[in-house]
Coordinates of C-alpha atoms in Angstrom, one line a residue:
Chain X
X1 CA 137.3 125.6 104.6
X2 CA 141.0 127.2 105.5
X3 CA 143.0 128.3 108.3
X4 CA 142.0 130.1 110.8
X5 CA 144.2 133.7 110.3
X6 CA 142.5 136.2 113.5
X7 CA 140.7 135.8 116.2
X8 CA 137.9 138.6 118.0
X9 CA 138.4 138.4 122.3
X10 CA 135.4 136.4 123.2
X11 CA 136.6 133.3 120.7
X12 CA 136.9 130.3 122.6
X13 CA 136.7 127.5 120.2
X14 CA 139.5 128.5 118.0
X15 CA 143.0 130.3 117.9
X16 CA 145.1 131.2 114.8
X17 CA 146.0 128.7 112.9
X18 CA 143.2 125.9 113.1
X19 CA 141.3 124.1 110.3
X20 CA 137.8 125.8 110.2
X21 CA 134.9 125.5 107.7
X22 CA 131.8 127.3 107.0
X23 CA 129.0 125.6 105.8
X24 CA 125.4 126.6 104.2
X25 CA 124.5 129.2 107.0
X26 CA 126.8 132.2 108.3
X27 CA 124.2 133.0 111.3
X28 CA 120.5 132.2 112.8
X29 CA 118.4 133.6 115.7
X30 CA 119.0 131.4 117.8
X31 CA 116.3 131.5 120.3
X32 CA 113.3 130.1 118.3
X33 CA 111.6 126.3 118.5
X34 CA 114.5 125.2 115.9
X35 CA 117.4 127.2 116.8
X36 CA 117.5 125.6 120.1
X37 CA 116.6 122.3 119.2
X38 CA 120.0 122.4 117.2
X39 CA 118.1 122.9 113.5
X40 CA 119.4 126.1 113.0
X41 CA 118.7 125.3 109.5
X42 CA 115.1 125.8 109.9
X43 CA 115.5 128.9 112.1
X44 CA 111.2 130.1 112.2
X45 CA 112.2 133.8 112.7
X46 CA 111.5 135.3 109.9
X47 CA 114.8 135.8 107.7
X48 CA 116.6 134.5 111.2
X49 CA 118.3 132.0 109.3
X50 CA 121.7 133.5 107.2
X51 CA 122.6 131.2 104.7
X52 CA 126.2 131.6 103.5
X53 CA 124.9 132.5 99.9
X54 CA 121.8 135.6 98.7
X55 CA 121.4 135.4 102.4
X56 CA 120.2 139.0 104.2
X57 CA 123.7 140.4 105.5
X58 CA 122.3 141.0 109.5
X59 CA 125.5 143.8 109.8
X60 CA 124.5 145.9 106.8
X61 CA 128.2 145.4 105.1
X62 CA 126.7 144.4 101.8
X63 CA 123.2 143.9 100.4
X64 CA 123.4 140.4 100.9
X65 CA 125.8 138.0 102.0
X66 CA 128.3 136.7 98.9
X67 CA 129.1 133.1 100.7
X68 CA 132.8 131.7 99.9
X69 CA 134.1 132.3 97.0
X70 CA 136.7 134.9 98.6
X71 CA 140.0 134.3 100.1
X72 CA 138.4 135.4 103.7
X73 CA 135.3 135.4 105.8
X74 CA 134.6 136.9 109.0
X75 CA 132.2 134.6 110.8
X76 CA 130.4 134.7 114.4
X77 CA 132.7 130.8 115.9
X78 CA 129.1 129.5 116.8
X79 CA 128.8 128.7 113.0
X80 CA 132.0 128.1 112.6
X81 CA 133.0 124.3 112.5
X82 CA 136.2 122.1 113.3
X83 CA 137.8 120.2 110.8
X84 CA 139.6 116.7 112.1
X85 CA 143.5 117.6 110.9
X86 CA 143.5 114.4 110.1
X87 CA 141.1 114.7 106.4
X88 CA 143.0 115.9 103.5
X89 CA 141.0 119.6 103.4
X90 CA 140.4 119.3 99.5
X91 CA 138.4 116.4 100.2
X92 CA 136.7 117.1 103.4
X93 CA 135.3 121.0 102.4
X94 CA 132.5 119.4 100.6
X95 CA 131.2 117.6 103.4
X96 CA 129.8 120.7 104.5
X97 CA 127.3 120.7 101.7
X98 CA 126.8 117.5 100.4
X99 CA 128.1 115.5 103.5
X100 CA 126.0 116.7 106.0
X101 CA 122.6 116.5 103.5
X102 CA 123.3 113.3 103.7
X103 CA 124.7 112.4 106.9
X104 CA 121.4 114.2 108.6
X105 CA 118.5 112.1 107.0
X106 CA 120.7 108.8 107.3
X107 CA 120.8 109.4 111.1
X108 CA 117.2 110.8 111.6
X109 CA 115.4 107.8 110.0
X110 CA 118.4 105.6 111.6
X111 CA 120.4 104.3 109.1
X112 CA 122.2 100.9 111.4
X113 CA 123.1 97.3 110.8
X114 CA 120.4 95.4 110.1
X115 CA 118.7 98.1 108.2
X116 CA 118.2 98.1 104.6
X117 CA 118.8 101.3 102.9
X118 CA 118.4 102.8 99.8
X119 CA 120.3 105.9 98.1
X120 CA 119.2 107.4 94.9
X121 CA 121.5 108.5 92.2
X122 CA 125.1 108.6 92.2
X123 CA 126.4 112.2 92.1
X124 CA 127.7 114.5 94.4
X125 CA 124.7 113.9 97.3
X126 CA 124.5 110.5 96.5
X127 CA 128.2 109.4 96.6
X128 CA 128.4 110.5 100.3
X129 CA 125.1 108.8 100.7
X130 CA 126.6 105.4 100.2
X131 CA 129.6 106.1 102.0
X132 CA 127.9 106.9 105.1
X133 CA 125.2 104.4 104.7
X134 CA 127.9 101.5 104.2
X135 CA 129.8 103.4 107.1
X136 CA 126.9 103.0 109.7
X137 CA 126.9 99.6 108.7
X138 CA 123.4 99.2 106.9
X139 CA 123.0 97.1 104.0
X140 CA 123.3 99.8 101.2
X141 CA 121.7 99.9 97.8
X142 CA 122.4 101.6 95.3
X143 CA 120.0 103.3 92.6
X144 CA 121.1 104.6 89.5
X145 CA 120.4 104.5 85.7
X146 CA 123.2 104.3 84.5
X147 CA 125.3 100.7 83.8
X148 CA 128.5 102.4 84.0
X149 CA 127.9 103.6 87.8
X150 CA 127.8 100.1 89.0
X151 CA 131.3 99.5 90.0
X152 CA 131.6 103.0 91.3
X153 CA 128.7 102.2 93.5
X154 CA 130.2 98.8 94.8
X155 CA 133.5 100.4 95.5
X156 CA 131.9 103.2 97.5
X157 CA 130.2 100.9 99.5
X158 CA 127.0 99.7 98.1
X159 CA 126.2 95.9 98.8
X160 CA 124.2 95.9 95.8
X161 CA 123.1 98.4 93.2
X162 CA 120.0 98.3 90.8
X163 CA 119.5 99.8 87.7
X164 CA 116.6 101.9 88.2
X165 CA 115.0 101.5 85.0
X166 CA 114.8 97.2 84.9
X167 CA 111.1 97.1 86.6
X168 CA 112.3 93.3 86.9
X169 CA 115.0 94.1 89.2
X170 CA 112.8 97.0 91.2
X171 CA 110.0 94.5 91.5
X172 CA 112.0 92.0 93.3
X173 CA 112.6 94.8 96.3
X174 CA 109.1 95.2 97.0
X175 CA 108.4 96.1 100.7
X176 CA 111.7 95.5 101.6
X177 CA 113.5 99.0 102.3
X178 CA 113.5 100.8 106.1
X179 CA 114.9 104.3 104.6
X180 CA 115.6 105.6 100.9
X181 CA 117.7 108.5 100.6
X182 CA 116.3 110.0 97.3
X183 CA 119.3 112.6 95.8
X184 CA 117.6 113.4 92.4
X185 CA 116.9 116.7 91.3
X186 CA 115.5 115.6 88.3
X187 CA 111.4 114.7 87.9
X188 CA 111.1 110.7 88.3
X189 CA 108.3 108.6 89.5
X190 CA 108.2 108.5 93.7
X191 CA 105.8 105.8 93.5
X192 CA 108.5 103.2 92.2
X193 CA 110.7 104.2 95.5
X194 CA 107.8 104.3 97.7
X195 CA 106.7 100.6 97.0
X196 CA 109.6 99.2 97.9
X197 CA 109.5 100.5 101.4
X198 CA 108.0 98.6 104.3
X199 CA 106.0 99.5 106.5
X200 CA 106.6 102.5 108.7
X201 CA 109.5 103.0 106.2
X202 CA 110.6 106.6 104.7
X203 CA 111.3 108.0 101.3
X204 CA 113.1 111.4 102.2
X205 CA 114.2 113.8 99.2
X206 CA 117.0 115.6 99.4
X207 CA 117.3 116.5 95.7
X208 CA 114.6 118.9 94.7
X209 CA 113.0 117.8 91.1
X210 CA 112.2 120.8 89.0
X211 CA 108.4 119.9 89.3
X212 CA 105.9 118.4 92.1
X213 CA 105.7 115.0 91.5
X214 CA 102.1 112.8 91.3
X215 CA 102.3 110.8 94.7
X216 CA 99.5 108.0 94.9
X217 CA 97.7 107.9 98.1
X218 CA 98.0 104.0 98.3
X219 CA 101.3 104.3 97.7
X220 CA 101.4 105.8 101.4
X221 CA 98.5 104.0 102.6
X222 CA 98.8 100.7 101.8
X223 CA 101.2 99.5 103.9
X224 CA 101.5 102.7 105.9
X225 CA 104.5 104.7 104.8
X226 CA 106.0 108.1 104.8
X227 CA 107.5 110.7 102.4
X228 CA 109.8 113.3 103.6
X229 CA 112.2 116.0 102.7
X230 CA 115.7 117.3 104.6
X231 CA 117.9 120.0 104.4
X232 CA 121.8 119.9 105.2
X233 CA 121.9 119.8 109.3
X234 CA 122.3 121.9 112.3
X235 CA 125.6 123.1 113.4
X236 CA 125.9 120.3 116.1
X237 CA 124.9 117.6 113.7
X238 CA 127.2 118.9 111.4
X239 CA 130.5 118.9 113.7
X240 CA 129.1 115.3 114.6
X241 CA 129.6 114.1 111.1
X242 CA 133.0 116.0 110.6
X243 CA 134.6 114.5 114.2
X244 CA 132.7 111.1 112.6
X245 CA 134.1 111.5 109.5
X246 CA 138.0 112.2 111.3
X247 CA 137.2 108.7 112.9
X248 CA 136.1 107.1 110.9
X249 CA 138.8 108.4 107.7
X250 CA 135.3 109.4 105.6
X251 CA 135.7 112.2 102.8
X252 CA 134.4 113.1 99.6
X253 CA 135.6 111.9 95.9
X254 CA 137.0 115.4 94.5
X255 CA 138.8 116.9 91.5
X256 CA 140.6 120.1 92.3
X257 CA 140.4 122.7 90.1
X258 CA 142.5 126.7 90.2
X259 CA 139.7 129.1 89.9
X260 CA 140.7 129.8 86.1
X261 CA 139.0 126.3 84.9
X262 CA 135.9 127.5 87.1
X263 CA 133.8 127.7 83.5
X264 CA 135.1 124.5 82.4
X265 CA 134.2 123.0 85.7
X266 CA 130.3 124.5 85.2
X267 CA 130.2 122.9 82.0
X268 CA 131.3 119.5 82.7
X269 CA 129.0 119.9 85.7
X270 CA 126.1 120.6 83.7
X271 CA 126.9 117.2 81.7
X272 CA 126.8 115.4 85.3
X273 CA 130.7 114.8 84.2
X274 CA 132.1 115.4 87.6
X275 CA 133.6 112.4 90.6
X276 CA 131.7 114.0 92.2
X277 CA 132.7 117.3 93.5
X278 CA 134.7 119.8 92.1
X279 CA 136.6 121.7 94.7
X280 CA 138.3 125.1 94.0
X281 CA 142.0 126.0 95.2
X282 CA 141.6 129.3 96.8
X283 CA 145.0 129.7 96.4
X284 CA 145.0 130.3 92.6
X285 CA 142.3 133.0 93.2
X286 CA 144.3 136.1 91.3
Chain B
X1 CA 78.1 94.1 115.2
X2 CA 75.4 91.9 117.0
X3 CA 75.2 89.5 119.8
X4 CA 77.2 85.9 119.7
X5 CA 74.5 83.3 118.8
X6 CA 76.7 80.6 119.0
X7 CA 80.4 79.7 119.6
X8 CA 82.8 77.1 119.1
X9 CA 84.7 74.8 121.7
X10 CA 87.5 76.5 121.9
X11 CA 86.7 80.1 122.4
X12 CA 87.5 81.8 125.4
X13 CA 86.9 85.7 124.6
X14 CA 83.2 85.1 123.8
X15 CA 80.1 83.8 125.5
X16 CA 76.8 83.3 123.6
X17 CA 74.8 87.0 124.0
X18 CA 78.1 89.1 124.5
X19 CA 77.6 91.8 122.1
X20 CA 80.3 91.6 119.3
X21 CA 82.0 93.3 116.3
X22 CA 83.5 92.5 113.0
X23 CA 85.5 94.9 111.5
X24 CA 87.4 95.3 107.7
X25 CA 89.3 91.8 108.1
X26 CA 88.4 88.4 109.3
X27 CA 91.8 86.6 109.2
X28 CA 95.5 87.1 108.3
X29 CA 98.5 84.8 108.1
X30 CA 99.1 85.8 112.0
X31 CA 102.6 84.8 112.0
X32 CA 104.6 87.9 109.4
X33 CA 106.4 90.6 110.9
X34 CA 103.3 92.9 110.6
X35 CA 101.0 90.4 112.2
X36 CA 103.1 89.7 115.0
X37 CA 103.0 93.3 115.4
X38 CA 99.7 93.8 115.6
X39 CA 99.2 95.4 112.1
X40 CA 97.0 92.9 110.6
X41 CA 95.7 95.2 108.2
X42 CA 99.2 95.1 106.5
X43 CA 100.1 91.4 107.1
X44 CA 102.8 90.9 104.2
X45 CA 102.2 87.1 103.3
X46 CA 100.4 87.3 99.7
X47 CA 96.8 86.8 100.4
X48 CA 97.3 86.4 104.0
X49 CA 94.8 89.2 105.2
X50 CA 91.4 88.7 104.5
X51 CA 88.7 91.1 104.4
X52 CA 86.2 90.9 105.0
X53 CA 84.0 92.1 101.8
X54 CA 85.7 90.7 98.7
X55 CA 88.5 88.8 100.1
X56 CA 89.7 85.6 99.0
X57 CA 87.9 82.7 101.4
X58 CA 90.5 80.5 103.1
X59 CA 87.8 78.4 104.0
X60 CA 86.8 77.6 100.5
X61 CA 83.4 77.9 101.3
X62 CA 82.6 80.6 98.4
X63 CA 84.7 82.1 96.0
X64 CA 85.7 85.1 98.0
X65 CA 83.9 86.6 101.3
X66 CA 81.0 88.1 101.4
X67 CA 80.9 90.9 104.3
X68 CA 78.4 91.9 106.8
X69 CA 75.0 92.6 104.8
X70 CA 73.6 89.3 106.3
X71 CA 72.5 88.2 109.1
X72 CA 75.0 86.0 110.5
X73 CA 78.5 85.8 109.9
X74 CA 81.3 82.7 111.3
X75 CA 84.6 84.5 112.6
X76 CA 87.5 83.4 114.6
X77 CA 87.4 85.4 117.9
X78 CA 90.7 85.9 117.1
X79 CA 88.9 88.7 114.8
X80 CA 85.9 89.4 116.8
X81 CA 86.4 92.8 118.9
X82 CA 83.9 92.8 122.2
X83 CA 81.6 96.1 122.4
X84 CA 81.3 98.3 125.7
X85 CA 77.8 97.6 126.4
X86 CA 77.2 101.0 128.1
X87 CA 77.5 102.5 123.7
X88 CA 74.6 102.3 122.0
X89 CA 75.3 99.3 119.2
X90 CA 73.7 101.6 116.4
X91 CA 76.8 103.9 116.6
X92 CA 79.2 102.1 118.0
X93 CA 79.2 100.3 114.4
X94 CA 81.0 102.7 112.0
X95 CA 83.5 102.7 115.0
X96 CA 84.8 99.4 113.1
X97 CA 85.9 101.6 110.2
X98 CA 85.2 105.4 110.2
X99 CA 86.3 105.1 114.1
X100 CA 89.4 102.9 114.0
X101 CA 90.9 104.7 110.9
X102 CA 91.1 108.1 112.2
X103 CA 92.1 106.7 115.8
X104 CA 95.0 104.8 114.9
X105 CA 96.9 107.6 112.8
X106 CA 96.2 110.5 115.8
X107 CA 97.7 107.6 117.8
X108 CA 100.4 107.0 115.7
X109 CA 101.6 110.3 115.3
X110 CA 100.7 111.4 118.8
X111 CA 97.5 113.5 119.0
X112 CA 97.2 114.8 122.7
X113 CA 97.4 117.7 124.9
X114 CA 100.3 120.6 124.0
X115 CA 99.6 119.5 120.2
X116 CA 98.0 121.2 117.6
X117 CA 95.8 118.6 115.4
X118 CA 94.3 119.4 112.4
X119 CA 91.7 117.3 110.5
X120 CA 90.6 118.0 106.8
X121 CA 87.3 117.4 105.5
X122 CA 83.9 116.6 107.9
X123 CA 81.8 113.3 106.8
X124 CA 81.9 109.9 108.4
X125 CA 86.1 109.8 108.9
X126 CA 86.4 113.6 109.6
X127 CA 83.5 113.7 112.3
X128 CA 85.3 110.9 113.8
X129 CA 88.7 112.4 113.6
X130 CA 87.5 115.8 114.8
X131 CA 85.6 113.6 118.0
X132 CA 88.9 111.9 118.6
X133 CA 91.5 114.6 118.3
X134 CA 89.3 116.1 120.9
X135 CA 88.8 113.7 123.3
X136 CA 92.8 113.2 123.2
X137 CA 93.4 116.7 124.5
X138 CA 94.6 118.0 121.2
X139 CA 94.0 121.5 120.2
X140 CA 91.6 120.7 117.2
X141 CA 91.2 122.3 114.0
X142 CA 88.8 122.0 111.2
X143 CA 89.3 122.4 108.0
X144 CA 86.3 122.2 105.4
X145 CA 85.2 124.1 102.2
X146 CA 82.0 124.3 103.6
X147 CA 80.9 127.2 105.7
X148 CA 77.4 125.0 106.2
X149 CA 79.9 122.8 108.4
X150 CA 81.2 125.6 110.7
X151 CA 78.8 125.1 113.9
X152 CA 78.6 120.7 113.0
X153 CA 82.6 120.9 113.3
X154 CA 82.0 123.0 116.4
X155 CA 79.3 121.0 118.0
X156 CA 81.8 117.8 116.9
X157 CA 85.1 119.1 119.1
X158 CA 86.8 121.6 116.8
X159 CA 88.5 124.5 118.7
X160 CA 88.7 125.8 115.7
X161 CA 87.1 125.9 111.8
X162 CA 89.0 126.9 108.9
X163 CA 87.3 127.6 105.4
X164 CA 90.1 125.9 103.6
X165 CA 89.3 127.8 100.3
X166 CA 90.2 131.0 102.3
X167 CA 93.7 131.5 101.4
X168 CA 94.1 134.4 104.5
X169 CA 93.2 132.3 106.9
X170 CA 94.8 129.3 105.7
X171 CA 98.3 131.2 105.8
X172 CA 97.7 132.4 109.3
X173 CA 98.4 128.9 110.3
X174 CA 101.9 128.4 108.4
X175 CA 104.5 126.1 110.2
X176 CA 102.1 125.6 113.0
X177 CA 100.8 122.0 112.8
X178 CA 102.0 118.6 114.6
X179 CA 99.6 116.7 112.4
X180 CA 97.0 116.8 110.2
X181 CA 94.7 114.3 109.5
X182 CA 92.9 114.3 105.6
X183 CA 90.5 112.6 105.0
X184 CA 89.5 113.9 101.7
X185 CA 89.0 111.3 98.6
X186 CA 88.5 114.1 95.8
X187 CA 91.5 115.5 94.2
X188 CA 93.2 118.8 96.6
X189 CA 96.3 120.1 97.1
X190 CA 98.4 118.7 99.4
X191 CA 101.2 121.2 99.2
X192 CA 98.6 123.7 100.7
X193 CA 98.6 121.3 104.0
X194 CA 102.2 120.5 104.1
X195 CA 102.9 124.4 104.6
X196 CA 100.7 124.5 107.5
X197 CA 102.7 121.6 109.1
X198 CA 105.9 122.2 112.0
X199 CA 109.4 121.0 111.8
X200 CA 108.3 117.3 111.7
X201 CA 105.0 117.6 111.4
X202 CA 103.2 114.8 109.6
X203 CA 100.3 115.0 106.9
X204 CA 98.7 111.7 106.8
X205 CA 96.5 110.5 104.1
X206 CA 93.4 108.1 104.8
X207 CA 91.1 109.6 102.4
X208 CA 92.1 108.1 98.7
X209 CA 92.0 111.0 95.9
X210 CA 91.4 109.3 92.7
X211 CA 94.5 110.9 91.2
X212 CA 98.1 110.8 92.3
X213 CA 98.4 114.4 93.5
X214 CA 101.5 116.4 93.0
X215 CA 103.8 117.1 96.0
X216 CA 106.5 119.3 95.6
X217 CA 109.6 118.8 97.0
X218 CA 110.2 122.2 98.8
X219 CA 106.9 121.1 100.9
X220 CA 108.8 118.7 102.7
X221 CA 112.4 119.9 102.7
X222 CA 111.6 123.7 104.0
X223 CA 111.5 122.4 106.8
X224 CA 111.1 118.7 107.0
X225 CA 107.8 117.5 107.3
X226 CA 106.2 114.2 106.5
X227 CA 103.8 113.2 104.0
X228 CA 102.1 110.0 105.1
X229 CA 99.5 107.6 105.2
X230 CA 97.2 105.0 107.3
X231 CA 94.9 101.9 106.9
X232 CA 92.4 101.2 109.7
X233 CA 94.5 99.5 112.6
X234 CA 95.4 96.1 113.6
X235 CA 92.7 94.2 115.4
X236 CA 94.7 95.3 119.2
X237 CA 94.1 98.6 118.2
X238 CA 90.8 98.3 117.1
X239 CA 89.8 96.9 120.3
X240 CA 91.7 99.6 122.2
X241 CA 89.9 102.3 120.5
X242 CA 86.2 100.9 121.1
X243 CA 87.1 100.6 124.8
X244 CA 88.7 104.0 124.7
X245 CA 84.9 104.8 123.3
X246 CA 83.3 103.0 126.0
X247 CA 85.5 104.7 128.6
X248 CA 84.9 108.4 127.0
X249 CA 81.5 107.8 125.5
X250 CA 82.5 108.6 122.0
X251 CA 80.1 107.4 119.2
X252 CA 79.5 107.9 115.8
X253 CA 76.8 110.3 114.9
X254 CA 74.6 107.9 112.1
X255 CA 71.2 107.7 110.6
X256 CA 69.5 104.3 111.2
X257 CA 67.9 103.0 108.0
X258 CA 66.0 100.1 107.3
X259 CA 67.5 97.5 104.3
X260 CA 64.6 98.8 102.9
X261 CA 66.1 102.4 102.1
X262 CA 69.2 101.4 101.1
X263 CA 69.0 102.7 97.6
X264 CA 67.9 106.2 98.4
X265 CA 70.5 105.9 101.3
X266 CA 73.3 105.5 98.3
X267 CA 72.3 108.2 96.0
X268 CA 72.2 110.5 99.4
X269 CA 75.6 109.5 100.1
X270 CA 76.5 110.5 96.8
X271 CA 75.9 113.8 97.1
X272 CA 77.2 113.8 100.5
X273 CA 73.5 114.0 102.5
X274 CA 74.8 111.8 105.1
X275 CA 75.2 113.0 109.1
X276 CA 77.6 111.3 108.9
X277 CA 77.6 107.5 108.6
X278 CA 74.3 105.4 107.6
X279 CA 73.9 102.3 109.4
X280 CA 71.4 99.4 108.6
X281 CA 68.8 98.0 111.3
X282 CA 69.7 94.0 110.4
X283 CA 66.6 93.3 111.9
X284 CA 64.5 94.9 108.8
X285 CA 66.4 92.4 106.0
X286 CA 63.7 90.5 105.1

């Protein structure tokens, strides 16, 4: 996310100057099934889709593309994205990752009032997934394991929040969930989420557990239910939660860091010690 | 099925000698969300749908109910499905079951011309499912371990057969799937199906492994697909699909036994001898 410092002579969407992000993808085909359905993410060209990061670098510059850690990109404005001036930038750049891998399943499976919806975990995914939930008015539950993420939870928006481990407290949700936004990447039983959905109701993943996990085929079957997976958003859906999240005065919970505390920040990450992003300064890059 | 012997004063749908069915249930609560929306089968008041083999008797006439191996059975016609007479009644009765639990799922999740349907496994659900998928319009695909199956899947409506333990052939298909039907109730690997599915395509489940199988999560994010599953249909439905079979002339393919043969019918079945559903003459029970 920064300021927009050149512009190439077919650039329409921008001039010097503007607020601009990049998100998980730096290019696609663009003429395949997905691309033009607006799910650029799922581009089915082989290597079509140019994630920002390891991605294949389509102009031969490098070996592969080294994403954002960089004072400057050069990137094609159809995957470039607006940023509503009105989000502190700090706080809105993550909403490119976590945000949007959120924001997509929550408005695929339709996340409304009168819904009951379910996040899982409170961390970097999952914080946003509460947020947006609560935002889209749905009544929002939280799932975590931890007692000291229940008043986090309430004052991001959950209505309630249950302690994942009390099969008292699960028990008591049986059957009752449209949607449940599942943002662990750790292994943990799917069956316990799945039975709490009702019918016709999803469980979609968007944390990726180091293992496949045993599913039950009456947990699907009996009532009818689905389990499904998502991955961040197209480029469209993506400005739609940005210009949402302008509206609406949505962001993510951040610590800024300079890039010199970058190994500190990895540490504390890997001890899930973070609320719940860390962002980096690109100003303090030497 | 059989003919109505004798009916009450206030049925309407049925005259005596009208050719009738029973299928899985014979009662539900008829007023919860999923009764009112015509998914009996999944009625949510505890105890409220009643099978019709080992379910609990409202009636209190015997401990729980008892099925169909008799010769006469007392039904509301709000759970009594009328037969097309032009079907011949031997095979029109696995329709009840083998029939309406691989109709409603390709209904569900929209089996018809343009889409690419796959069904896994061929005994008395696959045969169905394969019949079905075609009759819908669907392009229709196969898949068996069995090359023995190859022309039977053919002769049944398969455009196409796929030797599932062929691991070539299977990855021809990648990303190329609307839906896929599996009827399998031995343990598989369901990742191995999930691959073969679109951007929202949907694997559903109405064969019962006896283990939970493993699902990893990468099968349903890259790209987002569905993992699903089904239970018969609700008793609108069921009638829906055996005029859709009177219509189409769709039957189950069965061998007729008499009761007496019902032994050596079950150890056939065991080691899958069975083209593809047995059915029992009533008239032979002494």
């Amino acid at each position: 996310l920064g300021r927009v410092s050149r512009v190439g002579s077919g650039v329409t969407k921008f001039k010097v100057g503007d607020l601009a992000a990049v998100g998980c993808m730096v290019d696609s085909c663009r003429t395949c099934s997905c691309c033009t359905q607006g799910l650029e993410q799922f581009c089915t060209t082989p290597n079509g889709c140019i994630f920002t990061y390891n991605g294949i670098d389509k102009h031969g510059t490098a070996p592969f593309t080294y994403g954002g850690y960089s004072k400057q990109i050069v990137v094609d404005e159809a995957f470039t994205l607006k940023v509503p001036t009105n989000l502190d930038p700090a706080r809105a750049a993550p909403l490119l990752c976590a945000g949007i891998t959120t924001y997509s399943p929550l408005r695929k499976w339709g996340a409304t009032k009168g819904k009951k919806v379910g996040i899982v975990g409170l961390g970097g995914l999952g914080h946003m997934g509460v947020k947006f939930s609560h935002a889209f008015g749905a009544h929002t539950v939280l799932f975590t394991t931890s007692e000291s993420k229940v008043a986090d939870g309430k004052r991001l928006g959950a209505d309630d929040v249950i302690i994942s481990k009390n099969t008292d407290a699960m028990g008591k949700h049986a059957g009752s969930f449209d949607l449940i936004v599942d943002t662990v990447s750790a292994d943990h039983d799917l069956n316990a989420y799945l039975s709490l959905l009702k019918v016709d109701g999803s469980l979609v993943l968007v944390g990726v557990p180091p293992k496949p996990q045993p599913v039950a085929a009456f947990s699907l079957i009996m009532p009818r239910r689905n389990l499904a997976g998502s991955l961040i958003g197209g480029i469209a859906e993506t400005q739609e939660m940005l210009d949402f999240c302008g509206t609406r005065n949505v962001a993510c919970d951040i610590e800024l860091i300079p890039m010199n505390k970058i190994n500190d920040a990895y540490e504390r990450m890997l001890k899930s010690d973070v609320k719940y992003r860390f962002v980096i300064d690109m100003s303090t890059l030497a």
